[in-house]
Amino acid sequence: MEIVQQLVNGISLGSIYALIALGYTMVYGIVKLINFAHGDVFMVGAFIGFYSITVLDIGFFPALLISMVACAIFGVLIERIAYKPLRNATRIAALITAIGVSLFIEYGTIYIRGAQPEAYPSGLVPLKSIELFGVKISGQSILILGTSLVLMVLLQFIVHKTKIGKAMRAVSHDMDAARLMGINVNNTISATFAIGSALAGAAGVIFGMYYTKIEPLMGIIPGLKAFVAAVLGGIGIIPGAMTGGIVLGVIEALVSAAGYSLWRDGVAFVVLILILIFRPAGLFGKNVREKV
Amino acid sequence: MLKINDINVYYGNIHALKGVSLEINQGEIVTLIGANGAGKSTLLKTISGLLKPKNGEILFENEQVAGKVAQSIVKRGISQVPEGRRVFSNMSVEENLELGAYLRKDKKGIKEDFEKVYQLFPRLEERRKQQSGTLSGGEQQMLAMGRALMARPRLLLLDEPSMGLAPLLVKTIFRIIEEINQTGTTILLVEQNANMALSIADRAYVIETGKIVAAGTAAELSQSDQIRAAYLGGH
Ligand SMILES: Nc1ncnc2c1ncn2[C@@H]1O[C@H](COP(=O)(O)OP(=O)(O)O)[C@@H](O)[C@H]1O
Ligand SMILES: [Mg+2]
């Protein structure tokens, strides 16, 4: 049953990757930018959640909400200040800017509060673990999975059923055609950053609760892995990011279970290389159709 | 209704429209014909606010709209069916039509217009839930037109609606353009298919390398030897 236990851990971890990967993929879908600062929004989300819980003395769900709202605003600010002026610049210029923004947030955080880690208080949510077919599933795993699931369903609803969601899909498909519909492209891009960043903020709080330790550079590795997850699923494709995240989490857990836990971080990048070689459009990607 | 005075449009240092002037009166079908690369799409994009003219004016119902963003042009009542359809192929027919009505809030009017569009294009109703990327070229053209109509425009800009369609389908599309015009929508029709365009238009302009080189009623231009030699295959 050890393997099932690892599978549950993998899915929990994977759903955190998935939440972060969604922001990567949505932003890429709409402005064709790999937002390398996205992992740092996740970190900021973790800290906002932490301070909400410890300073404001509130529970997990209110902290989650505050972190999501704050990260949404933060994401929009990043887009407006750093990326919008470069919308017509070369992709490499935008990419380099994204790396700059990432470093700025990381070291800005260290400048403001120092580099020391914090620990999320334990027992935030008094959840009992349950036994399922002889496997003990921790309350936290259930909470993570449940929260991630709810957020993903909510995202699917927004993207497919609401006006702003339809505008987002229209802009990501054809910006000029979307303009001809009267869609405000700038606002739609901002909304995309807001939603993606809110999900990263949520992932930050969930991560803090699950792994306890948070610090200013904590966004780098999960950020990179979420990027791999997004590419794995097919960058720009929302269900792809969800699946990519879960698959990556499970692969890592299985590698750990096989006794190679030191190789865990490396595995994500092996996956990236394999995907780029054998299926560059990702699991959900169709054959690439270049726009003429 | 629309009056364009001496506009110049550039792509970087490519001078694409060189002092273009043109006028469209309420209720007309005006066609703009010209060869590939003459600047027809550039003119429509400029009217729609996707491109900004360097100078000159575009007056829509006596208001200056040159350089206004696309959103405000649509809001004023000008919609465009772009060249190559540009339907949102990742979305259903119905969703494409909904997006056409993006700026409208009158639920009842939108519902009526859905019905009108489905009446005009029964094919679209049959394929309501289908991904628009799976439609045939003709169906996509109908969808692009229906989508533009969902904004309830007073001026409809059509960029080469006959492009790539079989002759029979072209006839259908042109008949529908006339129908749309008869319900009170003014039309600016850009075409390379000059024969067809002149057959339904009231007036016409001819554009060559960014300049208007001829203008007149459709009847006059169909009779002109020069135009016939250059655009009507010399018959
Ligand atoms: N995005 C662009 N960048 C640079 N030049 C362009 C662009 N679009 C069109 N042009 C040039 O502007 C001229 C007019 O193009 P266009 O308006 O598309 O012609 P038409 O629609 O009449 O075929 C052409 O010479 C074309 O090469
Ligand atoms: Mg053209």
XYZ file of C-alpha atoms and ligand atoms in Angstrom:
555
model
C 0.000 0.000 0.000
C 3.094 2.160 0.190
C 2.715 2.818 -3.525
C -0.851 4.074 -3.162
C 0.301 6.354 -0.372
C 2.975 7.748 -2.675
C 0.395 8.176 -5.389
C -1.754 10.281 -3.075
C 1.267 12.387 -2.167
C 2.095 12.725 -5.843
C -1.366 13.893 -6.740
C -1.350 16.433 -3.906
C 1.992 17.821 -4.962
C 0.898 17.634 -8.584
C -2.189 19.692 -7.939
C 0.037 22.450 -6.550
C 2.114 22.295 -9.741
C -1.099 22.340 -11.725
C -2.352 25.503 -10.040
C 0.901 27.277 -10.853
C 1.075 25.803 -14.341
C -2.353 27.228 -15.142
C -1.038 30.764 -14.808
C 1.941 30.004 -17.042
C -0.234 28.482 -19.678
C -2.972 31.128 -19.632
C -0.482 33.961 -19.903
C 1.406 32.175 -22.652
C -1.835 31.493 -24.461
C -2.722 35.136 -24.567
C 0.547 37.083 -24.904
C 2.962 34.305 -25.932
C 5.210 35.139 -22.998
C 6.787 32.668 -20.593
C 6.264 34.668 -17.434
C 9.264 33.555 -15.439
C 8.178 35.766 -12.562
C 5.161 33.536 -12.061
C 6.913 31.282 -9.530
C 7.679 34.382 -7.498
C 4.033 35.372 -7.425
C 3.505 31.934 -5.885
C 6.138 32.799 -3.258
C 4.536 36.169 -2.538
C 1.208 34.372 -2.203
C 2.710 32.015 0.358
C 4.008 34.965 2.411
C 0.771 36.906 2.198
C -1.043 33.810 3.410
C 1.482 33.391 6.200
C 1.186 36.970 7.424
C -2.585 36.853 7.131
C -2.681 33.796 9.360
C -0.087 34.908 11.897
C -0.663 38.659 12.042
C -4.363 38.913 11.296
C -5.010 35.661 13.122
C -7.414 34.263 10.565
C -8.021 30.766 9.289
C -6.894 28.924 6.186
C -9.734 29.821 3.866
C -9.831 33.577 4.590
C -6.034 33.644 4.237
C -6.334 31.809 0.939
C -8.809 34.386 -0.276
C -6.719 37.369 0.810
C -3.652 35.889 -0.832
C -5.526 35.257 -4.068
C -6.872 38.799 -4.241
C -3.503 40.351 -3.387
C -1.704 38.203 -5.952
C -4.284 39.060 -8.592
C -3.531 42.746 -8.078
C 0.197 42.039 -7.966
C 0.008 40.107 -11.245
C -1.848 42.934 -12.975
C 0.747 45.442 -11.735
C 3.583 43.292 -13.065
C 1.870 43.068 -16.434
C 1.063 46.755 -16.687
C 4.461 47.974 -15.519
C 6.869 45.435 -16.973
C 5.261 43.584 -19.870
C 2.718 45.872 -21.469
C 5.302 48.358 -22.773
C 6.987 45.415 -24.498
C 3.914 43.977 -26.170
C 5.288 44.661 -29.638
C 8.904 44.009 -28.764
C 10.746 40.818 -29.654
C 9.913 37.745 -27.618
C 13.431 37.499 -26.289
C 13.215 41.042 -24.897
C 10.045 40.128 -23.034
C 11.581 36.906 -21.788
C 14.647 38.661 -20.443
C 12.388 41.209 -18.777
C 10.450 38.370 -17.148
C 13.680 36.992 -15.694
C 14.515 40.490 -14.462
C 11.109 40.827 -12.822
C 11.617 37.441 -11.195
C 14.952 38.452 -9.674
C 13.497 41.795 -8.636
C 10.660 40.137 -6.714
C 12.948 37.570 -5.099
C 15.545 40.024 -3.909
C 12.973 42.726 -3.244
C 11.344 40.338 -0.803
C 14.687 39.577 0.811
C 15.413 43.305 1.048
C 12.094 43.976 2.744
C 11.904 41.085 5.191
C 15.231 39.318 5.055
C 16.101 35.891 3.719
C 15.143 33.854 6.772
C 12.479 31.215 6.291
C 9.179 31.098 8.103
C 7.100 28.167 9.208
C 3.380 27.978 8.607
C 1.600 27.239 11.872
C 0.498 23.639 12.039
C -2.973 22.395 12.752
C -4.578 25.212 10.809
C -7.401 23.085 9.694
C -8.375 20.410 12.182
C -8.868 17.668 9.654
C -8.744 14.003 10.479
C -7.112 11.624 8.115
C -9.263 8.967 6.606
C -8.668 5.342 5.751
C -9.526 4.315 2.247
C -8.945 0.707 1.204
C -6.367 0.413 3.915
C -4.534 3.549 2.861
C -4.292 6.448 5.223
C -4.960 9.705 3.440
C -4.089 12.753 5.470
C -6.639 15.481 5.974
C -4.221 17.914 4.432
C -3.987 15.929 1.229
C -7.739 15.933 1.022
C -7.899 19.659 1.658
C -5.269 20.356 -0.994
C -6.978 18.193 -3.512
C -10.388 19.576 -2.718
C -9.259 23.197 -2.893
C -7.340 22.666 -6.114
C -10.241 20.849 -7.652
C -12.697 23.587 -6.739
C -10.366 26.251 -8.154
C -9.884 24.347 -11.389
C -13.604 23.806 -11.853
C -14.136 27.490 -11.130
C -11.504 28.371 -13.719
C -13.127 26.150 -16.333
C -16.414 27.834 -15.585
C -14.913 31.309 -15.949
C -13.108 30.463 -19.165
C -16.016 28.727 -20.859
C -19.153 30.306 -19.515
C -18.465 33.928 -18.686
C -18.066 36.905 -20.948
C -14.542 37.667 -19.780
C -13.590 34.012 -20.290
C -14.855 34.070 -23.844
C -12.977 37.303 -24.432
C -9.830 35.639 -23.100
C -10.203 32.746 -25.504
C -10.934 35.105 -28.378
C -7.892 37.286 -27.661
C -5.611 34.281 -27.294
C -6.807 32.930 -30.621
C -6.699 36.104 -32.699
C -6.023 39.471 -31.127
C -7.088 41.632 -34.059
C -10.265 39.668 -34.708
C -11.053 40.071 -30.999
C -10.549 43.827 -31.330
C -13.031 43.842 -34.186
C -15.622 42.396 -31.794
C -15.087 45.418 -29.552
C -13.138 43.414 -26.987
C -10.759 45.529 -24.940
C -7.568 43.546 -25.393
C -5.623 45.307 -22.628
C -8.272 44.636 -20.020
C -8.595 41.049 -21.157
C -4.857 40.500 -20.811
C -4.972 42.058 -17.346
C -7.799 39.742 -16.366
C -5.723 36.791 -17.516
C -2.777 37.870 -15.371
C -5.148 38.469 -12.453
C -6.675 34.999 -12.631
C -3.357 33.228 -13.236
C -1.706 35.088 -10.366
C -4.612 34.410 -8.019
C -4.189 30.692 -8.693
C -0.454 30.971 -8.002
C -1.267 32.787 -4.749
C -3.609 29.989 -3.764
C -0.913 27.456 -4.596
C 1.474 29.395 -2.344
C -0.829 29.179 0.671
C -1.567 25.519 0.023
C 2.140 24.797 -0.344
C 2.887 26.587 2.941
C 0.273 24.607 4.746
C 1.478 21.313 3.308
C 5.241 21.719 3.481
C 5.325 24.287 6.307
C 8.579 26.010 5.363
C 8.475 29.084 3.157
C 11.289 31.439 2.103
C 11.886 34.119 -0.530
C 13.506 31.819 -3.091
C 10.928 29.068 -2.680
C 9.235 29.957 -5.969
C 12.130 29.029 -8.214
C 11.932 25.231 -8.261
C 8.127 24.856 -8.135
C 7.950 27.611 -10.754
C 10.276 25.745 -13.078
C 8.437 22.491 -12.478
C 5.090 24.116 -13.138
C 6.585 25.438 -16.347
C 7.573 21.876 -17.243
C 4.036 20.774 -16.371
C 2.599 23.420 -18.667
C 4.864 22.340 -21.528
C 4.074 18.704 -20.776
C 0.362 19.337 -21.143
C 0.831 21.614 -24.120
C 1.580 25.252 -23.406
C -1.466 27.469 -23.836
C -3.905 24.622 -23.161
C -5.726 24.824 -19.836
C -6.700 21.167 -19.332
C -3.144 20.356 -20.427
C -1.690 22.351 -17.539
C -3.920 20.580 -15.049
C -3.006 17.159 -16.363
C 0.662 18.056 -16.784
C 0.850 19.160 -13.144
C -0.730 16.004 -11.791
C 1.345 13.743 -14.050
C 4.552 15.461 -13.005
C 3.654 15.221 -9.316
C 2.900 11.527 -9.653
C 6.120 10.843 -11.580
C 8.117 12.551 -8.850
C 6.351 10.599 -6.139
C 6.956 7.321 -7.938
C 10.627 8.151 -8.403
C 10.854 8.822 -4.670
C 8.979 5.626 -3.919
C 11.460 3.690 -6.044
C 14.158 4.937 -3.703
C 15.600 7.664 -5.889
C 14.255 10.618 -3.966
C 17.455 12.577 -4.556
C 16.664 12.428 -8.258
C 13.218 13.883 -7.784
C 14.029 17.393 -8.970
C 16.049 16.140 -11.908
C 13.199 14.033 -13.174
C 11.085 17.059 -14.066
C 13.768 18.241 -16.423
C 14.244 14.824 -17.949
C 10.503 14.946 -18.637
C 10.920 18.376 -20.219
C 13.690 17.172 -22.497
C 11.764 14.061 -23.507
C 8.651 16.074 -24.277
C 10.592 18.591 -26.323
C 12.166 15.801 -28.326
C 9.190 13.527 -28.862
C 6.099 15.637 -28.530
C 6.954 19.341 -28.554
C 3.280 20.361 -28.713
C 2.678 18.542 -25.416
C 0.227 15.817 -24.459
C -2.832 17.861 -25.407
C -1.258 19.845 -28.221
C -2.290 19.417 -31.799
C 0.214 19.539 -34.596
C 1.496 23.049 -34.567
C -0.319 25.233 -37.025
C 1.692 28.366 -37.568
C -0.335 31.466 -38.223
C 0.280 32.954 -41.632
C -22.509 58.546 -43.368
C -18.762 57.851 -43.655
C -16.417 60.407 -45.113
C -12.712 59.806 -45.456
C -10.556 62.802 -46.263
C -7.033 62.442 -47.514
C -5.675 59.805 -45.131
C -2.140 58.486 -45.176
C -1.321 55.160 -43.550
C 2.118 53.655 -43.071
C 3.539 50.303 -42.008
C 6.894 51.464 -40.689
C 8.212 53.247 -43.730
C 5.930 51.498 -46.215
C 3.440 54.092 -47.420
C 0.333 51.921 -47.830
C -2.418 54.515 -48.294
C -1.497 57.708 -50.087
C -4.038 60.460 -49.599
C -7.136 58.297 -49.853
C -10.547 60.007 -49.837
C -13.850 58.237 -50.079
C -17.477 58.736 -49.171
C -20.315 56.392 -48.317
C -23.925 57.518 -48.037
C -26.559 55.973 -45.824
C -28.176 52.932 -47.409
C -25.620 52.414 -50.190
C -23.545 49.481 -51.242
C -20.180 50.931 -52.139
C -17.473 48.689 -53.468
C -13.752 49.184 -53.390
C -11.959 47.138 -56.003
C -8.284 46.701 -56.625
C -5.566 44.129 -57.154
C -3.760 42.222 -54.467
C -1.614 44.543 -52.357
C -3.372 47.719 -53.491
C -4.269 48.725 -49.932
C -7.886 47.594 -49.608
C -7.485 45.725 -46.332
C -5.340 48.516 -44.983
C -8.194 50.943 -45.572
C -10.717 48.720 -43.796
C -8.348 48.168 -40.884
C -7.880 51.899 -40.592
C -11.617 52.547 -40.562
C -12.043 49.854 -37.897
C -9.352 51.388 -35.709
C -6.790 48.593 -36.016
C -4.423 51.007 -37.756
C -3.993 54.717 -37.149
C -3.706 57.070 -40.096
C -0.767 59.456 -39.902
C -3.012 62.310 -40.954
C -6.315 63.070 -42.623
C -9.785 62.543 -41.223
C -12.340 59.792 -40.982
C -15.775 61.171 -40.213
C -18.532 58.796 -39.202
C -21.823 60.609 -38.936
C -19.856 63.851 -38.782
C -17.710 62.743 -35.871
C -13.966 62.335 -36.187
C -13.121 58.663 -35.559
C -9.609 58.466 -37.045
C -7.234 56.981 -34.493
C -9.999 55.891 -32.124
C -9.613 52.385 -30.703
C -11.451 49.520 -32.379
C -13.790 49.132 -29.437
C -15.160 52.641 -29.845
C -15.599 52.172 -33.600
C -17.678 49.037 -33.056
C -19.690 50.857 -30.425
C -20.484 53.610 -32.925
C -21.919 51.081 -35.348
C -19.171 49.972 -37.735
C -18.441 46.243 -37.915
C -16.000 44.411 -40.107
C -15.938 40.974 -41.686
C -12.178 40.615 -42.066
C -10.306 39.068 -44.937
C -9.916 35.323 -44.504
C -12.948 35.170 -42.145
C -10.872 35.041 -38.970
C -13.529 33.112 -37.076
C -12.574 31.926 -33.590
C -12.009 28.361 -34.673
C -11.491 27.164 -31.107
C -15.071 28.134 -30.276
C -18.512 27.003 -31.298
C -20.640 28.773 -33.881
C -22.872 30.060 -31.119
C -19.956 31.420 -29.096
C -18.622 33.223 -32.167
C -21.978 34.908 -32.607
C -22.102 35.809 -28.919
C -18.733 37.491 -29.269
C -20.118 39.514 -32.138
C -22.550 41.017 -29.644
C -19.782 41.561 -27.080
C -20.487 45.251 -26.465
C -24.241 44.936 -26.304
C -26.244 44.661 -23.128
C -29.780 44.405 -24.535
C -30.439 40.705 -23.964
C -33.727 40.828 -25.832
C -32.248 42.515 -28.886
C -29.371 40.036 -28.925
C -31.830 37.156 -28.899
C -33.724 38.697 -31.794
C -30.520 39.122 -33.740
C -29.558 35.502 -33.140
C -32.820 34.591 -34.801
C -32.250 37.008 -37.657
C -28.784 35.646 -38.290
C -30.053 32.065 -38.197
C -32.778 33.048 -40.641
C -30.230 34.573 -42.966
C -27.879 31.598 -42.586
C -29.873 28.460 -41.716
C -26.653 26.445 -41.982
C -25.321 28.211 -38.922
C -28.305 27.215 -36.848
C -27.852 23.575 -37.794
C -24.244 23.820 -36.689
C -24.774 25.939 -33.595
C -22.784 23.734 -31.253
C -20.097 22.773 -33.735
C -16.528 24.031 -33.387
C -16.248 26.713 -36.018
C -12.842 25.432 -37.124
C -14.600 22.388 -38.545
C -16.892 24.427 -40.813
C -16.351 24.634 -44.562
C -14.951 27.833 -46.065
C -18.385 29.025 -47.130
C -19.862 28.318 -43.723
C -17.028 30.176 -42.068
C -17.714 33.148 -44.314
C -21.348 33.034 -43.256
C -20.290 32.824 -39.635
C -17.962 35.793 -39.988
C -20.797 37.774 -41.533
C -23.296 36.662 -38.912
C -20.823 37.519 -36.186
C -20.420 41.044 -37.539
C -24.187 41.455 -37.798
C -24.572 40.509 -34.135
C -23.178 43.932 -33.282
C -26.173 45.385 -35.136
C -23.930 47.625 -37.238
C -25.150 50.533 -39.309
C -22.119 50.285 -41.556
C -20.799 46.836 -42.460
C -17.307 46.479 -43.916
C -16.708 43.300 -45.910
C -13.184 42.325 -46.923
C -13.164 39.963 -49.908
C -16.084 37.775 -48.861
C -15.856 35.777 -52.095
C -12.242 34.773 -51.582
C -11.668 31.077 -52.107
C -15.329 30.173 -52.530
C -16.950 28.182 -55.331
C -18.897 30.338 -57.847
C -22.286 29.104 -56.682
C -21.457 29.963 -53.096
C -20.186 33.371 -54.151
C -23.593 34.036 -55.679
C -25.314 33.058 -52.449
C -23.032 35.268 -50.395
C -23.628 38.249 -52.695
C -27.376 37.706 -52.598
C -27.189 37.765 -48.812
C -25.129 40.958 -48.900
C -27.918 42.559 -50.907
C -30.451 41.252 -48.413
C -28.500 42.708 -45.512
C -28.377 46.025 -47.344
C -32.115 45.969 -47.930
C -32.747 45.706 -44.208
C -31.064 49.083 -43.826
C -27.390 48.313 -43.307
C -24.971 50.412 -45.335
C -22.190 48.377 -46.913
C -18.601 48.889 -47.952
C -17.580 45.860 -49.964
C -13.926 45.235 -50.761
C -13.405 42.843 -53.652
C -11.000 41.546 -56.235
C -13.961 39.914 -57.933
C -14.903 43.190 -59.656
C -17.629 41.706 -61.859
C -19.654 40.436 -58.964
C -18.998 43.471 -56.808
C -20.054 45.954 -59.482
C -23.190 43.937 -60.146
C -24.602 44.621 -56.693
C -22.997 47.978 -55.854
C -24.437 51.457 -56.213
C -21.055 53.138 -56.458
C -17.462 52.019 -56.726
C -13.904 53.143 -56.112
C -10.829 51.671 -57.695
C -7.592 51.579 -55.696
C -4.098 51.018 -57.096
C -0.938 50.987 -54.986
C -2.490 53.014 -52.207
C -4.254 55.607 -54.356
C -7.861 55.925 -55.498
C -7.579 56.019 -59.288
C -11.224 55.934 -60.333
C -14.631 56.510 -58.787
C -18.172 56.590 -60.033
C -21.431 54.731 -60.116
C -21.142 50.997 -60.547
C -22.801 51.304 -63.957
C -20.301 53.919 -65.136
C -17.305 51.914 -64.015
C -18.571 48.686 -65.579
C -18.738 50.588 -68.877
C -15.286 52.179 -68.620
C -12.842 50.622 -71.072
C -9.941 51.144 -68.752
C -11.627 49.402 -65.829
C -12.842 46.611 -68.044
C -9.372 45.963 -69.343
C -7.768 46.017 -65.909
C -10.362 44.408 -63.649
C -13.100 42.763 -65.636
C -11.015 40.501 -67.804
C -11.613 42.714 -70.829
C -15.091 41.442 -71.751
N 1.502 44.208 -41.576
C 2.101 44.760 -42.649
N 3.375 45.165 -42.588
C 3.997 45.707 -43.639
N 3.413 45.914 -44.831
C 2.148 45.521 -44.969
C 1.412 44.940 -43.881
N 0.169 44.665 -44.309
C 0.117 45.067 -45.589
N 1.295 45.592 -45.980
C 1.605 46.141 -47.312
O 0.694 47.188 -47.570
C 0.240 47.116 -48.897
C -1.267 47.014 -48.932
O -1.662 45.782 -48.370
P -3.183 45.372 -48.186
O -3.920 46.513 -47.626
O -3.219 44.115 -47.422
O -3.621 45.105 -49.694
P -4.932 44.431 -50.280
O -5.874 44.184 -49.152
O -5.445 45.424 -51.265
O -4.499 43.182 -50.940
C 0.936 45.935 -49.542
O 2.046 46.427 -50.248
C 1.372 45.110 -48.394
O 2.550 44.406 -48.684
Mg -6.639 42.432 -48.571
